[in-house]
Amino acid sequence: MWIERSPDNEATVRILWAEQAALDLPREVTLMETIPQATAEERFLSKLASIDLHHGPCSTAMPYTELEVIGCELTPPVRGALENLGFRDFAKSMGFFVARRSLDAAIGAY
């Protein structure tokens, strides 16, 4: 899970990190630096390549096939960037969207 750094988010993430460490679990949450003047779309697009690098076929044998995005609309540029990574199935709801791709598409994105 990738979350933008903010005072509220950071406090919550630090609690999660402590709980995961107490259970000897790996960290499952990553804090991302934000670009304060950027729109939600610009912030998402600026982080997508990094997310894909860390969880895509270049870094794991089982790359991610689903991405839930909270706080950013599924605009044409966002959809286009995701389609370039093989995402074809999109579901929108209030305040978030989910993008899905097949495992073959995830592996073949490169």
Short mmCIF file of C-alpha atoms in Angstrom, two decimals:
data_model
loop_
_atom_site.label_atom_id
_atom_site.label_comp_id
_atom_site.label_asym_id
_atom_site.label_seq_id
_atom_site.Cartn_x
_atom_site.Cartn_y
_atom_site.Cartn_z
CA MET A 1 0.00 0.00 0.00
CA TRP A 2 1.33 3.41 -0.96
CA ILE A 3 0.04 6.47 0.90
CA GLU A 4 0.85 10.14 0.47
CA ARG A 5 2.70 11.68 3.38
CA SER A 6 0.62 14.08 5.45
CA PRO A 7 0.56 14.64 9.22
CA ASP A 8 -2.54 12.45 9.68
CA ASN A 9 -1.39 9.75 7.27
CA GLU A 10 2.10 9.63 8.75
CA ALA A 11 0.81 9.18 12.31
CA THR A 12 -1.45 6.33 11.20
CA VAL A 13 1.26 4.66 9.12
CA ARG A 14 3.73 4.80 12.01
CA ILE A 15 1.20 2.96 14.18
CA LEU A 16 0.78 0.32 11.46
CA TRP A 17 4.56 -0.03 11.14
CA ALA A 18 4.89 -0.57 14.89
CA GLU A 19 2.13 -3.19 14.86
CA GLN A 20 3.72 -4.99 11.91
CA ALA A 21 7.14 -4.93 13.60
CA ALA A 22 5.67 -6.30 16.85
CA LEU A 23 4.24 -9.22 14.86
CA ASP A 24 7.50 -9.65 12.93
CA LEU A 25 5.71 -8.82 9.68
CA PRO A 26 7.23 -6.94 6.76
CA ARG A 27 6.17 -3.36 6.22
CA GLU A 28 3.13 -3.36 3.99
CA VAL A 29 2.73 0.41 3.77
CA THR A 30 4.97 2.92 2.03
CA LEU A 31 4.77 6.67 2.61
CA MET A 32 5.23 8.77 -0.52
CA GLU A 33 6.35 12.36 -0.59
CA THR A 34 3.73 14.71 -1.94
CA ILE A 35 3.89 17.59 -4.38
CA PRO A 36 1.80 20.18 -2.53
CA GLN A 37 0.89 22.37 -5.52
CA ALA A 38 0.09 19.44 -7.82
CA THR A 39 -3.39 18.15 -8.55
CA ALA A 40 -4.41 14.66 -7.45
CA GLU A 41 -4.04 13.55 -11.08
CA GLU A 42 -0.52 14.96 -11.34
CA ARG A 43 0.50 13.38 -8.03
CA PHE A 44 -0.85 9.97 -9.06
CA LEU A 45 0.80 10.09 -12.48
CA SER A 46 4.12 11.15 -10.92
CA LYS A 47 4.09 8.06 -8.65
CA LEU A 48 2.72 5.42 -11.05
CA ALA A 49 6.07 4.45 -12.58
CA SER A 50 7.62 4.02 -9.13
CA ILE A 51 4.71 1.90 -7.94
CA ASP A 52 4.95 -0.24 -11.05
CA LEU A 53 8.71 -0.59 -10.68
CA HIS A 54 8.37 -1.81 -7.08
CA HIS A 55 5.39 -4.13 -7.62
CA GLY A 56 5.55 -4.95 -11.33
CA PRO A 57 7.29 -7.70 -13.29
CA CYS A 58 10.73 -6.09 -12.93
CA SER A 59 10.63 -6.63 -9.15
CA THR A 60 8.54 -9.71 -8.49
CA ALA A 61 7.51 -12.98 -10.07
CA MET A 62 3.89 -12.19 -9.15
CA PRO A 63 3.33 -8.60 -10.28
CA TYR A 64 0.30 -6.70 -9.09
CA THR A 65 -2.84 -7.00 -11.18
CA GLU A 66 -5.15 -4.66 -9.26
CA LEU A 67 -4.71 -1.07 -8.20
CA GLU A 68 -7.15 0.78 -5.94
CA VAL A 69 -6.72 4.53 -6.15
CA ILE A 70 -8.33 6.77 -3.54
CA GLY A 71 -8.57 10.52 -3.96
CA CYS A 72 -7.89 10.72 -7.70
CA GLU A 73 -10.42 10.62 -10.52
CA LEU A 74 -10.09 8.25 -13.46
CA THR A 75 -9.40 11.03 -15.95
CA PRO A 76 -8.41 10.32 -19.58
CA PRO A 77 -4.67 10.88 -18.82
CA VAL A 78 -4.84 8.58 -15.77
CA ARG A 79 -6.72 5.92 -17.73
CA GLY A 80 -4.24 6.21 -20.61
CA ALA A 81 -1.25 5.78 -18.31
CA LEU A 82 -2.84 2.69 -16.76
CA GLU A 83 -3.77 1.27 -20.16
CA ASN A 84 -0.11 1.63 -21.17
CA LEU A 85 0.65 -0.77 -18.30
CA GLY A 86 -1.95 -3.28 -19.50
CA PHE A 87 -4.92 -2.30 -17.33
CA ARG A 88 -8.20 -2.87 -19.17
CA ASP A 89 -10.87 -3.24 -16.50
CA PHE A 90 -11.89 -0.11 -14.57
CA ALA A 91 -14.53 0.32 -11.88
CA LYS A 92 -15.36 3.76 -10.53
CA SER A 93 -17.04 4.59 -7.26
CA MET A 94 -17.40 7.71 -5.15
CA GLY A 95 -13.93 8.98 -4.29
CA PHE A 96 -11.95 6.08 -5.73
CA PHE A 97 -11.49 3.71 -8.65
CA VAL A 98 -10.08 0.24 -9.17
CA ALA A 99 -8.01 -0.75 -12.20
CA ARG A 100 -7.39 -4.39 -13.08
CA ARG A 101 -5.22 -6.22 -15.56
CA SER A 102 -4.58 -9.88 -16.22
CA LEU A 103 -1.39 -11.51 -14.98
CA ASP A 104 -0.36 -11.98 -18.61
CA ALA A 105 -0.85 -8.25 -19.21
CA ALA A 106 1.14 -7.44 -16.06
CA ILE A 107 4.03 -9.64 -17.15
CA GLY A 108 3.79 -8.46 -20.76
CA ALA A 109 3.72 -4.77 -19.84
CA TYR A 110 7.45 -4.79 -20.51
#
